[in-house]
CSV table of C-alpha atoms in Angstrom, one decimal:
chain,number,residue,atom,x,y,z
O,1,MET,CA,9.8,-3.9,-70.1
O,2,GLY,CA,9.0,-5.4,-66.7
O,3,LYS,CA,12.5,-5.3,-65.2
O,4,PHE,CA,13.8,-2.9,-62.5
O,5,HIS,CA,15.7,-0.1,-64.1
O,6,ARG,CA,16.0,2.8,-61.6
O,7,ILE,CA,14.5,4.8,-58.8
O,8,LEU,CA,12.9,8.1,-59.6
O,9,GLU,CA,13.8,10.7,-57.1
O,10,PRO,CA,11.4,13.5,-56.2
O,11,GLY,CA,11.4,16.2,-58.8
O,12,LEU,CA,11.4,16.2,-62.7
O,13,ASN,CA,11.9,12.8,-64.3
O,14,PHE,CA,11.7,11.6,-67.9
O,15,LEU,CA,10.2,8.3,-69.0
O,16,ILE,CA,10.4,6.6,-72.4
O,17,PRO,CA,6.8,5.7,-73.5
O,18,LEU,CA,6.1,2.0,-73.9
O,19,LEU,CA,9.4,1.1,-72.2
O,20,ASP,CA,9.4,2.8,-68.8
O,21,ARG,CA,6.6,2.3,-66.3
O,22,ILE,CA,6.2,3.3,-62.7
O,23,ARG,CA,5.6,0.0,-60.8
O,24,TYR,CA,5.8,1.0,-57.1
O,25,VAL,CA,5.3,4.3,-55.2
O,26,GLN,CA,6.7,4.4,-51.7
O,27,SER,CA,6.1,7.2,-49.2
O,28,LEU,CA,9.1,8.1,-47.1
O,29,LYS,CA,6.9,9.7,-44.4
O,30,GLU,CA,6.2,8.0,-41.0
O,31,ILE,CA,3.4,5.6,-41.3
O,32,VAL,CA,0.9,4.8,-38.5
O,33,ILE,CA,-0.7,1.3,-38.5
O,34,ASN,CA,-3.3,0.1,-36.1
O,35,VAL,CA,-2.5,-3.4,-34.9
O,36,PRO,CA,-5.9,-5.3,-34.6
O,37,GLU,CA,-7.0,-6.7,-31.3
O,38,GLN,CA,-5.7,-10.2,-30.6
O,39,SER,CA,-5.7,-12.8,-27.9
O,40,ALA,CA,-2.6,-13.6,-25.9
O,41,VAL,CA,-1.9,-15.9,-22.9
O,42,THR,CA,0.4,-14.7,-20.1
O,43,LEU,CA,2.9,-16.8,-18.1
O,44,ASP,CA,0.3,-17.6,-15.5
O,45,ASN,CA,-2.3,-18.8,-18.1
O,46,VAL,CA,-4.5,-15.7,-18.2
O,47,THR,CA,-6.0,-14.8,-21.6
O,48,LEU,CA,-5.8,-11.2,-22.5
O,49,GLN,CA,-7.2,-9.1,-25.4
O,50,ILE,CA,-4.6,-6.6,-26.5
O,51,ASP,CA,-4.2,-4.1,-29.4
O,52,GLY,CA,-1.7,-1.4,-30.3
O,53,VAL,CA,-0.4,1.2,-32.7
O,54,LEU,CA,2.7,0.8,-34.8
O,55,TYR,CA,4.9,3.6,-36.2
O,56,LEU,CA,7.2,2.8,-39.0
O,57,ARG,CA,9.1,4.4,-41.9
O,58,VAL,CA,10.4,3.2,-45.3
O,59,MET,CA,14.1,3.5,-45.3
O,60,ASP,CA,15.0,1.7,-48.5
O,61,PRO,CA,12.3,2.0,-51.3
O,62,TYR,CA,13.9,-0.8,-53.4
O,63,LYS,CA,13.8,-3.4,-50.5
O,64,ALA,CA,10.3,-2.2,-49.5
O,65,SER,CA,9.1,-2.8,-53.1
O,66,TYR,CA,10.9,-6.0,-54.1
O,67,GLY,CA,11.8,-7.5,-50.6
O,68,VAL,CA,8.2,-8.2,-49.6
O,69,GLU,CA,4.9,-8.3,-51.3
O,70,ASP,CA,2.9,-6.2,-48.8
O,71,PRO,CA,5.2,-4.5,-46.2
O,72,GLU,CA,2.5,-3.0,-44.0
O,73,TYR,CA,0.7,-6.4,-43.7
O,74,ALA,CA,4.0,-8.2,-43.0
O,75,VAL,CA,5.0,-5.7,-40.3
O,76,THR,CA,1.5,-5.9,-38.7
O,77,GLN,CA,1.6,-9.7,-38.6
O,78,LEU,CA,5.1,-9.6,-37.2
O,79,ALA,CA,4.0,-7.2,-34.5
O,80,GLN,CA,1.1,-9.5,-33.5
O,81,THR,CA,3.2,-12.6,-33.2
O,82,THR,CA,6.0,-10.8,-31.3
O,83,MET,CA,3.4,-9.4,-28.9
O,84,ARG,CA,2.0,-12.9,-28.2
O,85,SER,CA,5.5,-14.2,-27.7
O,86,GLU,CA,6.5,-11.4,-25.3
O,87,LEU,CA,3.3,-11.7,-23.3
O,88,GLY,CA,3.9,-15.4,-22.8
O,89,LYS,CA,7.1,-14.5,-20.9
O,90,LEU,CA,5.4,-12.3,-18.3
O,91,SER,CA,2.8,-12.8,-15.6
O,92,LEU,CA,-0.3,-10.7,-15.4
O,93,ASP,CA,1.0,-8.3,-12.8
O,94,ARG,CA,4.2,-7.7,-14.7
O,95,VAL,CA,2.3,-7.0,-17.9
O,96,PHE,CA,0.7,-3.9,-16.4
O,97,ARG,CA,3.9,-2.8,-14.7
O,98,GLU,CA,6.3,-3.3,-17.6
O,99,ARG,CA,4.4,-1.9,-20.6
O,100,GLU,CA,7.2,0.4,-21.6
O,101,SER,CA,9.8,-2.4,-21.6
O,102,LEU,CA,7.3,-4.6,-23.5
O,103,ASN,CA,6.9,-2.0,-26.2
O,104,ALA,CA,10.7,-1.7,-26.5
O,105,ASN,CA,11.1,-5.4,-26.8
O,106,ILE,CA,8.5,-5.5,-29.6
O,107,VAL,CA,10.3,-2.7,-31.5
O,108,ASP,CA,13.6,-4.5,-31.3
O,109,ALA,CA,12.2,-7.8,-32.5
O,110,ILE,CA,10.4,-6.1,-35.5
O,111,ASN,CA,13.6,-4.2,-36.5
O,112,GLN,CA,15.6,-7.4,-36.6
O,113,ALA,CA,13.2,-9.0,-38.9
O,114,SER,CA,12.2,-6.0,-41.1
O,115,ASP,CA,15.7,-4.9,-42.0
O,116,CYS,CA,15.7,-6.9,-45.2
O,117,TRP,CA,12.4,-5.2,-46.1
O,118,GLY,CA,13.8,-1.7,-46.0
O,119,ILE,CA,11.4,-0.8,-43.2
O,120,ARG,CA,12.3,0.5,-39.7
O,121,CYS,CA,10.0,0.4,-36.8
O,122,LEU,CA,10.2,3.6,-34.8
O,123,ARG,CA,8.0,2.8,-31.8
O,124,TYR,CA,5.1,0.6,-30.7
O,125,GLU,CA,2.4,1.6,-28.2
O,126,ILE,CA,0.0,-0.7,-26.5
O,127,LYS,CA,-3.5,0.9,-26.6
O,128,ASP,CA,-5.7,-1.3,-24.4
O,129,ILE,CA,-5.4,-4.5,-22.4
O,130,HIS,CA,-8.7,-6.2,-21.7
O,131,VAL,CA,-8.8,-8.9,-19.0
O,132,PRO,CA,-11.6,-11.5,-18.4
O,133,PRO,CA,-14.4,-10.2,-16.0
O,134,ARG,CA,-13.5,-12.7,-13.3
O,135,VAL,CA,-9.9,-11.8,-13.4
O,136,LYS,CA,-10.8,-8.1,-13.3
O,137,GLU,CA,-13.0,-8.7,-10.2
O,138,SER,CA,-10.1,-10.6,-8.5
O,139,MET,CA,-7.7,-7.8,-9.2
O,140,GLN,CA,-10.1,-5.2,-7.8
O,141,MET,CA,-10.6,-7.3,-4.7
O,142,GLN,CA,-6.9,-7.7,-4.3
O,143,HIS,CA,-6.4,-3.9,-4.6
O,144,PHE,CA,-9.2,-3.4,-2.1
O,145,VAL,CA,-7.5,-5.8,0.4
O,146,SER,CA,-4.2,-4.0,-0.1
O,147,VAL,CA,-5.8,-0.6,0.6
O,148,LEU,CA,-7.6,-2.0,3.6
O,149,MET,CA,-4.4,-3.5,5.0
O,150,CYS,CA,-2.6,-0.1,4.6
O,151,ILE,CA,-5.5,1.6,6.5
O,152,LEU,CA,-5.4,-1.1,9.2
O,153,LEU,CA,-1.6,-0.7,9.6
O,154,CYS,CA,-2.0,3.0,9.9
O,155,PHE,CA,-4.7,2.6,12.4
O,156,ILE,CA,-2.7,0.2,14.5
O,157,ALA,CA,0.3,2.6,14.4
O,158,GLY,CA,-1.9,5.5,15.4
O,159,GLU,CA,-3.5,3.5,18.2
O,160,ALA,CA,-0.1,2.4,19.5
O,161,ASN,CA,1.1,6.0,19.5
O,162,ALA,CA,-2.1,7.1,21.3
O,163,MET,CA,-1.6,4.4,24.0
O,164,LEU,CA,2.0,5.5,24.5
O,165,VAL,CA,0.8,9.2,24.9
O,166,ARG,CA,-1.9,8.1,27.3
O,167,ALA,CA,0.6,6.0,29.3
O,168,LYS,CA,3.1,9.0,29.5
O,169,ALA,CA,0.3,11.3,30.6
O,170,LYS,CA,-0.9,8.9,33.2
O,171,ALA,CA,2.6,8.5,34.5
O,172,GLU,CA,3.0,12.3,34.8
O,173,ALA,CA,-0.4,12.5,36.5
O,174,ILE,CA,0.7,9.9,39.1
O,175,GLN,CA,4.0,11.8,39.7
O,176,LEU,CA,2.1,15.1,40.2
O,177,LEU,CA,-0.4,13.4,42.5
O,178,ALA,CA,2.4,11.9,44.6
O,179,ALA,CA,4.1,15.3,44.8
O,180,ALA,CA,0.8,16.9,45.8
O,181,LEU,CA,0.1,14.3,48.5
O,182,ALA,CA,3.6,14.9,50.0
O,183,GLN,CA,2.8,18.5,50.6
O,184,GLN,CA,1.0,20.0,53.6
O,185,HIS,CA,-2.7,19.1,53.9
O,186,GLY,CA,-2.3,16.7,50.9
O,187,SER,CA,-3.8,13.8,52.7
O,188,ALA,CA,-6.9,15.9,53.7
O,189,ALA,CA,-7.5,16.9,50.1
O,190,ALA,CA,-7.1,13.3,48.9
O,191,SER,CA,-9.6,12.2,51.6
O,192,LEU,CA,-12.1,14.7,50.4
O,193,SER,CA,-11.7,13.6,46.8
O,194,VAL,CA,-12.2,9.9,47.7
O,195,ALA,CA,-15.3,10.8,49.7
O,196,GLU,CA,-16.8,12.8,46.7
O,197,GLN,CA,-16.2,9.9,44.4
O,198,TYR,CA,-17.7,7.4,46.8
O,199,VAL,CA,-20.9,9.5,47.1
O,200,SER,CA,-21.0,10.0,43.3
O,201,ALA,CA,-20.8,6.3,42.6
O,202,PHE,CA,-24.0,5.6,44.5
O,203,SER,CA,-25.9,8.3,42.5
O,204,LYS,CA,-25.0,6.5,39.2
O,205,LEU,CA,-25.9,3.0,40.2
O,206,ALA,CA,-29.6,3.3,39.3
O,207,LYS,CA,-28.8,4.7,35.9
O,208,ASP,CA,-26.7,1.7,34.7
O,209,SER,CA,-28.9,-1.3,35.8
O,210,ASN,CA,-32.4,-2.1,37.0
O,211,THR,CA,-30.9,-4.4,39.7
O,212,VAL,CA,-28.8,-2.5,42.3
O,213,LEU,CA,-27.1,-3.9,45.4
O,214,LEU,CA,-26.9,-1.2,48.1
O,215,PRO,CA,-25.7,-1.2,51.7
O,216,THR,CA,-28.3,-0.9,54.5
O,217,ASN,CA,-27.1,2.6,55.5
O,218,THR,CA,-27.2,4.3,52.1
O,219,GLY,CA,-29.3,7.1,53.6
O,220,ASP,CA,-26.6,8.0,56.1
O,221,VAL,CA,-24.3,10.2,54.0
O,222,THR,CA,-22.1,11.0,57.0
O,223,HIS,CA,-21.5,7.3,57.6
O,224,MET,CA,-20.6,6.7,53.9
O,225,VAL,CA,-18.1,9.6,53.9
O,226,ALA,CA,-16.6,8.3,57.2
O,227,GLN,CA,-16.3,4.8,55.7
O,228,ALA,CA,-14.6,6.2,52.6
O,229,LEU,CA,-12.2,8.2,54.7
O,230,GLY,CA,-11.5,5.2,56.8
O,231,ILE,CA,-10.6,3.1,53.8
O,232,TYR,CA,-8.2,5.8,52.6
O,233,THR,CA,-6.6,6.2,56.0
O,234,THR,CA,-6.1,2.5,56.4
O,235,LEU,CA,-4.4,2.3,53.0
O,236,THR,CA,-2.3,5.3,53.8
O,237,LYS,CA,-1.1,3.9,57.1
O,238,THR,CA,-0.4,0.5,55.6
O,239,GLN,CA,1.7,2.0,52.9
O,240,ALA,CA,3.6,4.2,55.5
O,241,VAL,CA,4.3,1.2,57.7
O,242,LYS,CA,5.6,-0.9,54.7
O,243,THR,CA,7.8,2.0,53.7
O,244,ARG,CA,9.2,2.4,57.2
O,245,ASP,CA,9.9,-1.3,57.5
O,246,GLU,CA,11.7,-1.4,54.2
O,247,LEU,CA,14.1,1.4,55.2
O,248,PRO,CA,17.3,0.3,57.0
O,249,PRO,CA,17.9,1.6,60.5
O,250,ALA,CA,20.1,4.6,60.8
O,251,HIS,CA,23.6,4.1,62.3
O,252,GLY,CA,23.7,4.7,66.0
O,253,ASP,CA,20.0,5.0,66.4
O,254,PRO,CA,18.4,2.7,69.0
O,255,GLN,CA,16.3,-0.1,67.6
O,256,PRO,CA,12.6,0.1,68.4
O,257,PRO,CA,11.4,-2.7,70.6
O,258,SER,CA,9.8,-5.6,68.7
O,259,THR,CA,6.3,-6.8,69.3
O,260,GLU,CA,7.5,-9.9,71.2
O,261,MET,CA,9.5,-7.7,73.6
O,262,LEU,CA,6.5,-5.4,74.2
O,263,LYS,CA,4.3,-8.5,75.0
O,264,ALA,CA,7.0,-9.8,77.4
O,265,GLU,CA,7.2,-6.5,79.3
O,266,GLN,CA,3.4,-6.4,79.6
O,267,VAL,CA,3.4,-9.9,81.1
O,268,THR,CA,6.1,-8.9,83.5
O,269,SER,CA,4.3,-5.8,84.6
O,270,SER,CA,1.1,-7.7,85.2
């Protein structure tokens, strides 16, 4: 007679004709509802287009029938408004990083409001997030710059390691060269190497430039070699004298006569 009487459970039920009538039929299965795409503004004033999928179940058929006129429509509208509210609390970068927490917050908000409707939201999933084309280009450029900076840092670190390795190798080469020069006939070998490099340098001058400055005796190879050996000998003697002057005199050894004393003796003799 138009008044709620009882809930018919699954199975065999008897109705009185003209008095009893089935008014609402509620499915207790899990229901999947597509939340239409909507616009939302983030905390940093970026407009997004976002949609989702809502999973819910009718827990109380009486409340779902008499607590709200259209439960699915009510839950869909609640999901949309909650989504806009939650997106307004996050910046654009956090929206993509915190999708799971965003879904959980929407589920909690829907369950608090839909309890009086006899409906429970099981989960909510964001399907797609569409950003404006200009914002998308900016995000791609930012990602490109980040990747480029990582590559640059890796290159700098690799170059620094390479420089360190080259410096260590050069130091070891200098130590080996010093040890080789200290051995017997080391000076002669070094003189030969300097002479070869000196001659090889003149052979490459014409290949690097059209204008070449050459000494007048370039045809005299013997003179060139002698000049190179003379330069090396002078440098070697200068280094040896400097090293001998820096060493302190041994105890008890007679001091060598100075230059002034030698000049005085020469004057006296003359």
